[in-house]
GROMACS .gro file of C-alpha atoms in nm:
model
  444
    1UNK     CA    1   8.771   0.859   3.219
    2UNK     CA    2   8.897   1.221   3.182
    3UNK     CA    3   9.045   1.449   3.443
    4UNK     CA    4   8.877   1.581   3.731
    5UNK     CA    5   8.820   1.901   3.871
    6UNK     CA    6   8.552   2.081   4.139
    7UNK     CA    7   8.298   2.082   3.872
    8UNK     CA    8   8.337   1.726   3.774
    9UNK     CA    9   8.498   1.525   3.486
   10UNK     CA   10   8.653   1.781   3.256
   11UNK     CA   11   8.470   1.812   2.908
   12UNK     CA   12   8.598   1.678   2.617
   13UNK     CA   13   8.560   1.861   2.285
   14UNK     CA   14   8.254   1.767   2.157
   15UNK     CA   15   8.069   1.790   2.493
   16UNK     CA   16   8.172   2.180   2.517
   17UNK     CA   17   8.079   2.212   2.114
   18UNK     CA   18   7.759   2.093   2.210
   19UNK     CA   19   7.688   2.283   2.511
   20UNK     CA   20   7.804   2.583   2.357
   21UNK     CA   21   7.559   2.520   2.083
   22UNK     CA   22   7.263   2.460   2.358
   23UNK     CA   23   7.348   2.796   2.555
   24UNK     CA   24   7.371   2.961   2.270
   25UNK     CA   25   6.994   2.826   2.173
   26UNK     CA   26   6.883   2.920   2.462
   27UNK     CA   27   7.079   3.312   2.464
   28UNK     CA   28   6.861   3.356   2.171
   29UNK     CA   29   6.542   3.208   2.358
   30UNK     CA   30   6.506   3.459   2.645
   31UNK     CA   31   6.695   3.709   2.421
   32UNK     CA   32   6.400   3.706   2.211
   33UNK     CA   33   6.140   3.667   2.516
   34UNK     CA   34   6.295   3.981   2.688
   35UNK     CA   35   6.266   4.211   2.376
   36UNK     CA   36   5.901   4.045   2.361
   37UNK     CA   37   5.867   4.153   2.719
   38UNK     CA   38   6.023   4.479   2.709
   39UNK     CA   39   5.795   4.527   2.387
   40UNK     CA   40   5.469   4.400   2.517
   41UNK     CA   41   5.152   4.688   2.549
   42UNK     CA   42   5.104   4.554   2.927
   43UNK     CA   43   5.459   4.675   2.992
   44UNK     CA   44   5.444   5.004   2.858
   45UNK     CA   45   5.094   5.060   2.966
   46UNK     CA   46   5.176   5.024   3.325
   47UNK     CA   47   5.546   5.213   3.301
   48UNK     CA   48   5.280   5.537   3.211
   49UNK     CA   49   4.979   5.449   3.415
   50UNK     CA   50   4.915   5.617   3.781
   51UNK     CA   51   4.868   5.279   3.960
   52UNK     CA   52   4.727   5.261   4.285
   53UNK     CA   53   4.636   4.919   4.535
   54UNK     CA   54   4.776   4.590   4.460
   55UNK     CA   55   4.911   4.682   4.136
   56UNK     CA   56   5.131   4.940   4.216
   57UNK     CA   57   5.257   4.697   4.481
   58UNK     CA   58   5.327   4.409   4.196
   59UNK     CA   59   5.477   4.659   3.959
   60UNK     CA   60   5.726   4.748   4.170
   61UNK     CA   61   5.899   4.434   4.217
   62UNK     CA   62   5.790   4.346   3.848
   63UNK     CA   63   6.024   4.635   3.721
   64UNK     CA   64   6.269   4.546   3.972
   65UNK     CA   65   6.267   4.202   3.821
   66UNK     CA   66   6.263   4.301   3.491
   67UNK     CA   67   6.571   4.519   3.548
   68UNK     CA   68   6.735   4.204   3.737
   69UNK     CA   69   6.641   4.001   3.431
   70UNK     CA   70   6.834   4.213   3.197
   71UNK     CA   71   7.151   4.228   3.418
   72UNK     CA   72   7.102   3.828   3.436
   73UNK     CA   73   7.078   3.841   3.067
   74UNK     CA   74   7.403   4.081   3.041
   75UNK     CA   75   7.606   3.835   3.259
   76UNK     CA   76   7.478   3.501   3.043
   77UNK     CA   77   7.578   3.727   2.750
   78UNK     CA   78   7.930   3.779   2.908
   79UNK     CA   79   7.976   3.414   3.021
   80UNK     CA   80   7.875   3.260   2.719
   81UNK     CA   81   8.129   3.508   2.496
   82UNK     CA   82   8.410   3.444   2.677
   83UNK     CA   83   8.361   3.057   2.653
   84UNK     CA   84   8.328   3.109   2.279
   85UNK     CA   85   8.668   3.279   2.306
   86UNK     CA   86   8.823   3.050   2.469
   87UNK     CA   87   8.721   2.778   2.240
   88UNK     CA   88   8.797   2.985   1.871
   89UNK     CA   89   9.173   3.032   2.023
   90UNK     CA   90   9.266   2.726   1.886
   91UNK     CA   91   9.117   2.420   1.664
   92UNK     CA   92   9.176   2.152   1.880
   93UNK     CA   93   9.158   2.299   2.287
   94UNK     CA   94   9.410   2.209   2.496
   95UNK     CA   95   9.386   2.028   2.833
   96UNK     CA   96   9.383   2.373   2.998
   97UNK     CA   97   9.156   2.532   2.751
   98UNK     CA   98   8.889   2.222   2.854
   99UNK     CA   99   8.914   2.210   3.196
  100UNK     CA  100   8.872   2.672   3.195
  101UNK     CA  101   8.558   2.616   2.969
  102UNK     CA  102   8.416   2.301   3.183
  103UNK     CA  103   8.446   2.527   3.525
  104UNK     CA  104   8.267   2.795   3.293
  105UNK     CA  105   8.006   2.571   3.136
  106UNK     CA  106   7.912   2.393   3.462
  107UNK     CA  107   8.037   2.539   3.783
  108UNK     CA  108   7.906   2.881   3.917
  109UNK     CA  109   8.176   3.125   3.734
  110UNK     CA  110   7.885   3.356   3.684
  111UNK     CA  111   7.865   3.705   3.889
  112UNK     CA  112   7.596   3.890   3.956
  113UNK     CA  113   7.650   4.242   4.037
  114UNK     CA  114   7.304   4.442   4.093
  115UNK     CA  115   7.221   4.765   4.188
  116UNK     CA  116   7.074   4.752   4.580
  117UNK     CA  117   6.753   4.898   4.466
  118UNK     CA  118   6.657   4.606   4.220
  119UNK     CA  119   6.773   4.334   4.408
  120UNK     CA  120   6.674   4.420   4.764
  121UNK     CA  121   6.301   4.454   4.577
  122UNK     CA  122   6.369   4.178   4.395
  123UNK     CA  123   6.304   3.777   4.530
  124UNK     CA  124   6.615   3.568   4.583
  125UNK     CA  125   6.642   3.225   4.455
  126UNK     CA  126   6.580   3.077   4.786
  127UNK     CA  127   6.279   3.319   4.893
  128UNK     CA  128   6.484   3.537   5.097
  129UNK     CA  129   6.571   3.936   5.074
  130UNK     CA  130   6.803   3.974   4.730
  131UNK     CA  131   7.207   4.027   4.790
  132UNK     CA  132   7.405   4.267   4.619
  133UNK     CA  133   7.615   4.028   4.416
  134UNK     CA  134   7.510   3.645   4.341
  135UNK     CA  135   7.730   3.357   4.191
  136UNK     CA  136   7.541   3.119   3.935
  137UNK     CA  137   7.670   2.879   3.690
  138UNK     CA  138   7.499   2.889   3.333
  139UNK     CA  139   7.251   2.654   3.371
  140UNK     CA  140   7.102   2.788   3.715
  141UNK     CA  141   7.088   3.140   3.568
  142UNK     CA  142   6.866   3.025   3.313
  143UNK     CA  143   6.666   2.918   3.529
  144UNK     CA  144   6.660   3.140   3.732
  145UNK     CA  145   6.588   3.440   3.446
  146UNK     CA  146   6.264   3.176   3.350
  147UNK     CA  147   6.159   3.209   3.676
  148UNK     CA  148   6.228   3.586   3.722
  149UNK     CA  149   6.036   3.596   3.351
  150UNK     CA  150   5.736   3.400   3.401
  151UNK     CA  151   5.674   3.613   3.746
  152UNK     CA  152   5.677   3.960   3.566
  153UNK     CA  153   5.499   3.854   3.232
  154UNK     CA  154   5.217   3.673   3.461
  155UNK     CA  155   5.193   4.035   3.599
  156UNK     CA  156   5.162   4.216   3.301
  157UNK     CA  157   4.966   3.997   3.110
  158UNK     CA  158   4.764   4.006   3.409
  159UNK     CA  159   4.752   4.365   3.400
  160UNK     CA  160   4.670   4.398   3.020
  161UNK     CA  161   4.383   4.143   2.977
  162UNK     CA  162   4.174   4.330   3.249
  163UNK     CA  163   4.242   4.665   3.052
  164UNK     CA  164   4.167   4.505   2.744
  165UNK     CA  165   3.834   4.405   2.846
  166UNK     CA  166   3.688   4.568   3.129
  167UNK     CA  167   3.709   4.948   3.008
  168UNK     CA  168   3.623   4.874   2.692
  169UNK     CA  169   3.282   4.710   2.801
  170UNK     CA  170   3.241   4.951   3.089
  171UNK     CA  171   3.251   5.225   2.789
  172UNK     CA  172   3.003   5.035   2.612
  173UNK     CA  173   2.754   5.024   2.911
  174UNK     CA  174   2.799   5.354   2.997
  175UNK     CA  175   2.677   5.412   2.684
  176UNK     CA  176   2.381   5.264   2.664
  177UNK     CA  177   2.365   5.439   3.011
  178UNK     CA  178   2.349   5.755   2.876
  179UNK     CA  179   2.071   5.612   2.565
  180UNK     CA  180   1.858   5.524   2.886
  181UNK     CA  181   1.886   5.832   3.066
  182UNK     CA  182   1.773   6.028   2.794
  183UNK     CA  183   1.515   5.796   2.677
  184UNK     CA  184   1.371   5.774   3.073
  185UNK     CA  185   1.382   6.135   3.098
  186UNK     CA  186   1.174   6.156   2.794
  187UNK     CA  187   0.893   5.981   2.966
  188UNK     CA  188   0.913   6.127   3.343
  189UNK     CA  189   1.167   5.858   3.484
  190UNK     CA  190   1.397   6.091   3.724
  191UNK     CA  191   1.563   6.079   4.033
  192UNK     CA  192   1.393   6.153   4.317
  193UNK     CA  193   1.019   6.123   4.139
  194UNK     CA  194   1.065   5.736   4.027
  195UNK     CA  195   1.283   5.453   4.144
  196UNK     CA  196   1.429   5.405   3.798
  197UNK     CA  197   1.515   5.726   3.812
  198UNK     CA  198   1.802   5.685   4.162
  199UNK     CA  199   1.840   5.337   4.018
  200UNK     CA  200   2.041   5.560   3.676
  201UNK     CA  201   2.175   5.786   3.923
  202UNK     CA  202   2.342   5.482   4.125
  203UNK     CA  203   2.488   5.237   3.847
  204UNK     CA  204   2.619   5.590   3.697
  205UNK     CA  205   2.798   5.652   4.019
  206UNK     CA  206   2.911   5.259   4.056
  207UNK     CA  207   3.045   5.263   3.639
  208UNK     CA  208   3.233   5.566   3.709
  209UNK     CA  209   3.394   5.458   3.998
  210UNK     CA  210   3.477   5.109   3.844
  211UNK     CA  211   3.636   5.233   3.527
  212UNK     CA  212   3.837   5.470   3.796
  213UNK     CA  213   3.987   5.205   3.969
  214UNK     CA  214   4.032   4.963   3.688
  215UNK     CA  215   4.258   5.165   3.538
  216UNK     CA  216   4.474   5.243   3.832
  217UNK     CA  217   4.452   4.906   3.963
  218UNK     CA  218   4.355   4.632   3.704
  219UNK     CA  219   4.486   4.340   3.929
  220UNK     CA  220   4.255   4.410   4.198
  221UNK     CA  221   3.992   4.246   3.913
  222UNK     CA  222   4.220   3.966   3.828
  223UNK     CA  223   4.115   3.616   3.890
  224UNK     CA  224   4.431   3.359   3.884
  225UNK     CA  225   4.313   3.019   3.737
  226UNK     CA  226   4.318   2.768   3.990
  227UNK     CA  227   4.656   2.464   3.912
  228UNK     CA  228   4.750   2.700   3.643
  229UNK     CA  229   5.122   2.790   3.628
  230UNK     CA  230   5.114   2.939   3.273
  231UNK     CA  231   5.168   3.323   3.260
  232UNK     CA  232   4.849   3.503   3.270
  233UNK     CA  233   4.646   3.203   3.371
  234UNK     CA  234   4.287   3.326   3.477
  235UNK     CA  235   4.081   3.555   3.392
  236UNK     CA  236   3.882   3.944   3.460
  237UNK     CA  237   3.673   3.976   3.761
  238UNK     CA  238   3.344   4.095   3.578
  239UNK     CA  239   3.123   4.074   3.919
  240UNK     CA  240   3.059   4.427   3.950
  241UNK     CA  241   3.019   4.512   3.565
  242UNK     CA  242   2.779   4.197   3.539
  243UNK     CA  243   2.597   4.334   3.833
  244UNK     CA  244   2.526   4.690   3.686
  245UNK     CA  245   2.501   4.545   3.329
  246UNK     CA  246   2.155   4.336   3.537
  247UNK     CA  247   2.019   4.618   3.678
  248UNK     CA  248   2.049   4.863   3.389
  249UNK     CA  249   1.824   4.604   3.213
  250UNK     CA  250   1.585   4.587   3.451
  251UNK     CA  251   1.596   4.949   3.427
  252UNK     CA  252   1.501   4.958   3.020
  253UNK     CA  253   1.255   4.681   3.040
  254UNK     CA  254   1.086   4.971   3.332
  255UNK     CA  255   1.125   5.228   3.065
  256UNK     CA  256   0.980   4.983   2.812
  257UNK     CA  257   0.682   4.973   3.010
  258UNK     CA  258   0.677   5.322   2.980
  259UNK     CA  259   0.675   5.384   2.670
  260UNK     CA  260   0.430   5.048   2.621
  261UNK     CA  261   0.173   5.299   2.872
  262UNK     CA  262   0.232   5.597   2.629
  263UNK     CA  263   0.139   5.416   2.321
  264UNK     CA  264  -0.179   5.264   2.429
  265UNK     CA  265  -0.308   5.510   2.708
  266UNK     CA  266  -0.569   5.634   2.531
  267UNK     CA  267  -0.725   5.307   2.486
  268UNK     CA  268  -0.661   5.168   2.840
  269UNK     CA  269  -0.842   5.464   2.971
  270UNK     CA  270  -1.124   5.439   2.692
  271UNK     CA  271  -1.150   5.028   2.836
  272UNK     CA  272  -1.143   5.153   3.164
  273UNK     CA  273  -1.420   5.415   3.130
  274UNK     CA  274  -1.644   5.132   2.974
  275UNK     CA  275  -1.587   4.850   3.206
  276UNK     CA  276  -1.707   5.107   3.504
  277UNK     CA  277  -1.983   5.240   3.308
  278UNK     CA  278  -2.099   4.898   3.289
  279UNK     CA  279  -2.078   4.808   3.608
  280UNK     CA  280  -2.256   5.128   3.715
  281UNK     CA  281  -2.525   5.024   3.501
  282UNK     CA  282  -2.529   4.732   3.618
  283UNK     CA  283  -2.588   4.871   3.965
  284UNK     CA  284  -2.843   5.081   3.873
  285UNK     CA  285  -3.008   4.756   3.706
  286UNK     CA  286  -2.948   4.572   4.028
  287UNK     CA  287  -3.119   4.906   4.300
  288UNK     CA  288  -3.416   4.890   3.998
  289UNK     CA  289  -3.480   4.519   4.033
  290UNK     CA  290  -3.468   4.570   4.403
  291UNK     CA  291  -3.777   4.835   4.425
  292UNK     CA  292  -3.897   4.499   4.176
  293UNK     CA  293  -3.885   4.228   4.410
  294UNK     CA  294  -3.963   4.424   4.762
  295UNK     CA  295  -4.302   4.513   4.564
  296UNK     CA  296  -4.336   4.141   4.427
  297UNK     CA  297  -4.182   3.907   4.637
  298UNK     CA  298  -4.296   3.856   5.038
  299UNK     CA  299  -4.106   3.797   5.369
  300UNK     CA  300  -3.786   3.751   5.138
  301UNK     CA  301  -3.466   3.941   5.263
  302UNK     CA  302  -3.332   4.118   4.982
  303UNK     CA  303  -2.956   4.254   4.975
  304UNK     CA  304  -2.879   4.643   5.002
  305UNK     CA  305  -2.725   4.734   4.617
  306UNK     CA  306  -2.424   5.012   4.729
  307UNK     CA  307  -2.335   5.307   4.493
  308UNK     CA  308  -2.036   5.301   4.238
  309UNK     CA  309  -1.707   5.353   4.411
  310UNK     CA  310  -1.637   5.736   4.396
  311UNK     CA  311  -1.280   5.710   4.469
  312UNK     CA  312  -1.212   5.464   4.131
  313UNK     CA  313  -1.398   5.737   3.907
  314UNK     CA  314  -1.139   6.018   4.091
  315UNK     CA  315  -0.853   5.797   4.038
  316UNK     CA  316  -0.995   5.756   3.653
  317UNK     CA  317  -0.996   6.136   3.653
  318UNK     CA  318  -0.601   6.155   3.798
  319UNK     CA  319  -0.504   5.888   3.530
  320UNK     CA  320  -0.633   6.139   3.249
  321UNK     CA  321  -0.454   6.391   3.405
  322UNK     CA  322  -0.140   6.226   3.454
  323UNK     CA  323  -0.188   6.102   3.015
  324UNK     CA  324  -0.255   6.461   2.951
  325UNK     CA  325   0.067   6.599   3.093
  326UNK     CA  326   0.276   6.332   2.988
  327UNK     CA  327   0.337   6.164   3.362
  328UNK     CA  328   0.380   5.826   3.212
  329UNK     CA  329   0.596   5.707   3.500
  330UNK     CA  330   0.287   5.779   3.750
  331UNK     CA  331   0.011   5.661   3.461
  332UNK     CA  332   0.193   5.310   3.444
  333UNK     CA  333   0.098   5.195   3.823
  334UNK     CA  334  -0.198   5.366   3.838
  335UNK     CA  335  -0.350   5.203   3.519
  336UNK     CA  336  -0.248   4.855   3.644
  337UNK     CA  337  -0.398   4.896   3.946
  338UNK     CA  338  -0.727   5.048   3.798
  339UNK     CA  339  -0.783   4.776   3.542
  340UNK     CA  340  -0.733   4.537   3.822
  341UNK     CA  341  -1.016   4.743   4.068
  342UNK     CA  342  -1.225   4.799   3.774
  343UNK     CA  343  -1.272   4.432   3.641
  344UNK     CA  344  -1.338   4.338   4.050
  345UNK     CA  345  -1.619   4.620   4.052
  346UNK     CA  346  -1.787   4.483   3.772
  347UNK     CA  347  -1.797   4.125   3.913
  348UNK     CA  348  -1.944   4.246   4.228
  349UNK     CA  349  -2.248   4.475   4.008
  350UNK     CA  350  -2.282   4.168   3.853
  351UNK     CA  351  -2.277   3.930   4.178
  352UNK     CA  352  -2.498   4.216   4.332
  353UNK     CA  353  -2.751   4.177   4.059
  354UNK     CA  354  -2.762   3.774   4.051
  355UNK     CA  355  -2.855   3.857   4.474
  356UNK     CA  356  -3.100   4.092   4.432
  357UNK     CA  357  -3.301   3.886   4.148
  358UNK     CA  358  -3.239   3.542   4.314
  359UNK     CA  359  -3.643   3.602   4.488
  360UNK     CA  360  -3.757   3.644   4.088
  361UNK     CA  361  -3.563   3.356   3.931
  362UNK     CA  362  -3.677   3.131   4.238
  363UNK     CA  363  -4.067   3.297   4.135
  364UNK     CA  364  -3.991   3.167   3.754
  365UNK     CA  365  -3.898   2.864   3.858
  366UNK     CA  366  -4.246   2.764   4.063
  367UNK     CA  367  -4.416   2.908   3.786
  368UNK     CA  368  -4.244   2.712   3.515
  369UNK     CA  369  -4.281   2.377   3.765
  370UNK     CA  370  -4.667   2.457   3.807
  371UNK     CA  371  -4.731   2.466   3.444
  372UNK     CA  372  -4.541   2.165   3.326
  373UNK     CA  373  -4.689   1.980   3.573
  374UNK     CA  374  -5.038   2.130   3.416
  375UNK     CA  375  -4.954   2.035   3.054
  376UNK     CA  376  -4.871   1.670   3.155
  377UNK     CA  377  -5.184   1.640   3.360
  378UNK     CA  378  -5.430   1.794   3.043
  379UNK     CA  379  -5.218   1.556   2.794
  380UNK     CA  380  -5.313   1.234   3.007
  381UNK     CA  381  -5.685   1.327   3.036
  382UNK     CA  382  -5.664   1.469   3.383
  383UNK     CA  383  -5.708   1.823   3.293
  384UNK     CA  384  -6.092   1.813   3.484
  385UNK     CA  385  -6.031   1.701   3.764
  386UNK     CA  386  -6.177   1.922   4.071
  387UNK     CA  387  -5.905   1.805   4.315
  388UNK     CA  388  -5.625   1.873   4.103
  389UNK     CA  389  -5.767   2.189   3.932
  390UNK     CA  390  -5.844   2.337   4.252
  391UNK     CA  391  -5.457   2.305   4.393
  392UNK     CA  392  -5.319   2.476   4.038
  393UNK     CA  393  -5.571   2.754   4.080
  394UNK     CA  394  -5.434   2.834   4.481
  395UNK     CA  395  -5.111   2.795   4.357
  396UNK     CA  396  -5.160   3.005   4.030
  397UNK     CA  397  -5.346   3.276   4.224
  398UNK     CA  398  -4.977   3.300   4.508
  399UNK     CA  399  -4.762   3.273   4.213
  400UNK     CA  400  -4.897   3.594   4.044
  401UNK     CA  401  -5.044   3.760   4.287
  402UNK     CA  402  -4.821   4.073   4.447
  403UNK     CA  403  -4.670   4.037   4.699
  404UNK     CA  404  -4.591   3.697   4.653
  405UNK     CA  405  -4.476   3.463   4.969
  406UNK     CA  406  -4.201   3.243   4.789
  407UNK     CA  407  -4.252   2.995   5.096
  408UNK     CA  408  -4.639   2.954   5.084
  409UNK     CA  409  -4.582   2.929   4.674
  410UNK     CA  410  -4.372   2.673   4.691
  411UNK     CA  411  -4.558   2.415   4.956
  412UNK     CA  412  -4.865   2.556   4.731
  413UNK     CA  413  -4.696   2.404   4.392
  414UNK     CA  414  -4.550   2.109   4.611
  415UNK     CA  415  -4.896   2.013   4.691
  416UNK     CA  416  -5.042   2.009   4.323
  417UNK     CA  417  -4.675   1.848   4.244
  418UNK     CA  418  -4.772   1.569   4.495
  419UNK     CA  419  -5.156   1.546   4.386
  420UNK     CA  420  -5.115   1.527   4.026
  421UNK     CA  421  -4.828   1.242   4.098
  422UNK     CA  422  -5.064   1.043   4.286
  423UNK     CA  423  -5.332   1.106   4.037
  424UNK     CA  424  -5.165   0.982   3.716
  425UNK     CA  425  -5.031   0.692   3.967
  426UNK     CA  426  -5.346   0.548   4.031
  427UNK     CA  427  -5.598   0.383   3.797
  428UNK     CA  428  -5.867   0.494   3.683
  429UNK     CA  429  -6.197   0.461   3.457
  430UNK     CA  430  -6.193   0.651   3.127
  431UNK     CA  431  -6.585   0.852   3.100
  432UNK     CA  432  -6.760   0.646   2.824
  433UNK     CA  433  -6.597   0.329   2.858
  434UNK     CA  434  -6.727   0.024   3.107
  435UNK     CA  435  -6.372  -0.074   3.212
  436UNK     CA  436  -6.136   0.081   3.431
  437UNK     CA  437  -5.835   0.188   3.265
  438UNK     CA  438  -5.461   0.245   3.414
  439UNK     CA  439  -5.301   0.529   3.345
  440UNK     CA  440  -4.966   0.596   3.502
  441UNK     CA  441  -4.767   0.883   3.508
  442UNK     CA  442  -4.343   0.911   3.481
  443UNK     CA  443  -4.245   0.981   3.860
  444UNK     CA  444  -4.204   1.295   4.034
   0.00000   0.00000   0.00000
């Protein structure tokens, strides 16, 4: 075993050849990371921005780590030159040469001098306030510098993906913001005279406000992935653009009704117009068969037909209005609601008429009953018969006479119903013949 020292066994040859070749690997490594850093459009975004909130919080320490990194990076620089110096004096080190470059290679021969600013703003290794000079040995300053690295690109990667993609869209939607204002304005849809209208006027104010403070303070919108340690791990808060982006197209598909109202007005109104004129006739059908049926029909309580609905013929009238000065925002509800109110008045004309006739069908009805029952009688022979004659004829005579009772008709028709039944039931001699002869009727 080699010689000792405070660092351990003292390094032969080969052992500093090859850490020398490993440090100077790894020079080039955050060398190359630290230009990619200093480089990077996060960086220089946020060196010009006005930052306000959390990021101008995190950007302070980031530049004070940044600036640490570099005097890190200036001492590894240092440390690692002077080993190579002391190795190219000679082919073959000497004892003393080894043991200098083993306390250089291993042990902390690495100061740190930074300026008070940067490292009191800075973290320390150990989580505690920076100092103004630090002792590291080659291998803990690397470390160190990855840890100092990965902190600050985290924050400006951080930084960059939320301007990268929130603005951008937040331009977009704004926008189509403005498309939709213009196109609602074209059709009545204001503020103050439609709710579309303040619903513009508020996700204008809430887009303007967000692109305000995205751009002073992007990591106030910056969600970290959760168990990821990789720099930049997560991803843009998009609640509040997601939220406006939803409401501005419930907005269009509200000016899309619109417009749907302006292209077929005309002919809603037309409909409209016919499905009330139709149910006023049908009124007027239903008050005439009413003056029918008192003057026909006895003791029957017949229903009172109302008018047509003067308030659906004045909102008819504001509906025309509204399509004749272009108030498409007001025509919308009101023809909804009309076409609804119409279609229900013309059911109830219709439901009024079926009421007021009810006395006549029921009058049909007996009728229809008496004479079938008269047919079948005359086609089984029966059509002389005094008993059954005389019941059709007192039956006949309520059925058409005016006014007629419904109540008396109908025991009147029961009663031939019942005689010719028991009639055609029964047997019965034929006129001519010797033997009786059975002739049954179906039943009643």
């Amino acid at each position: 075993m080699g010689d000792t020292g405070p660092t351990g066994p003292v390094m032969d040859r080969d052992e500093v050849d090859r850490a020398l070749a490993r440090l100077g690997a790894e020079h080039e490594a955050v060398e190359t990371s630290l230009l990619a850093l200093q480089d990077h459009a996060g960086r220089r975004l946020l060196e010009g921005a006005e930052l306000t909130g959390v990021t101008v919080e995190r950007w302070s320490a980031a530049e004070a780590s940044i600036t640490l990194l570099w005097s890190y990076f200036d001492a590894y620089t240092g440390a690692l030159r002077t080993a190579r110096e002391i190795r190219s004096r000679r082919r073959w080190s000497s004892r003393e040469d080894l043991a200098e470059l083993t306390e250089l290679l291993r042990g902390e021969a690495v100061t740190v001098a930074g300026g008070a600013a940067a490292l009191a703003q800075a973290p320390a290794p150990d989580g505690g306030p920076g100092r103004l000079s630090e002792r590291y040995s080659l291998a803990a300053l690397v470390e160190r510098m990855n840890q100092l690295y990965a902190t600050s690109l985290d924050m400006v990667v951080a930084a960059d993906a939320v301007w990268s993609a929130l603005p951008a869209r937040i331009d977009l939607l704004a926008a189509e913001l403005q498309r939709t204002r213009k196109l609602a304005h074209s059709v009545g849809v204001r503020p103050g005279e439609h709710p579309s209208g303040d619903d513009l006027e508020r996700i204008t104010r809430t887009l303007t406000r967000l692109r305000e403070r995205v751009v002073s303070d992007p990591l106030a919108f910056w969600l970290p992935a959760e168990g990821s340690s990789a720099p930049g791990g997560g991803r843009p808060d998009t609640t509040v653009y997601d939220r406006e982006a939803r409401a501005l197209e419930e907005v269009r598909r509200e000016i899309d009704a619109v417009l749907a109202v302006r292209q077929d007005a005309e002919q809603r109104i037309v409909r409209l117009r016919d499905v009330l004129s139709r149910a006023d006739r049908t009124l007027a059908e239903a008050r005439t068969a009413r003056g029918e049926v008192l003057a026909k029909i006895a003791a029957t309580e017949v229903p009172v037909v109302g008018g047509p609905p003067i308030v659906l013929q004045e909102q008819l009238a504001a509906a025309a209005e509204y399509r004749r000065h272009a108030q498409w925002h007001r025509l919308s509800p009101l023809l909804e609601s009309l076409e609804e109110k119409a279609e229900d008045e013309l059911l109830r004309a219709r439901e009024s008429l079926t009421a007021v006739t009810a006395p006549l069908a029921v009058r049909a009805e007996l009728r229809g009953r008496l004479d079938a029952y008269k047919a079948k009688v005359a086609r089984l022979g029966f059509a002389e018969d005094p008993e059954l004659a005389e019941k059709y004829e007192k039956a006949r005579r309520m059925l058409w006479s005016a006014p007629c009772d419904l109540r008396v008709a109908e025991q009147a028709v029961l009663r031939y119903q019942h005689a010719a039944a028991e009639t055609l039931g029964s047997p019965r001699r034929v006129p001519g013949q010797g033997g009786p002869v059975d002739r049954t009727g179906p039943g009643v």
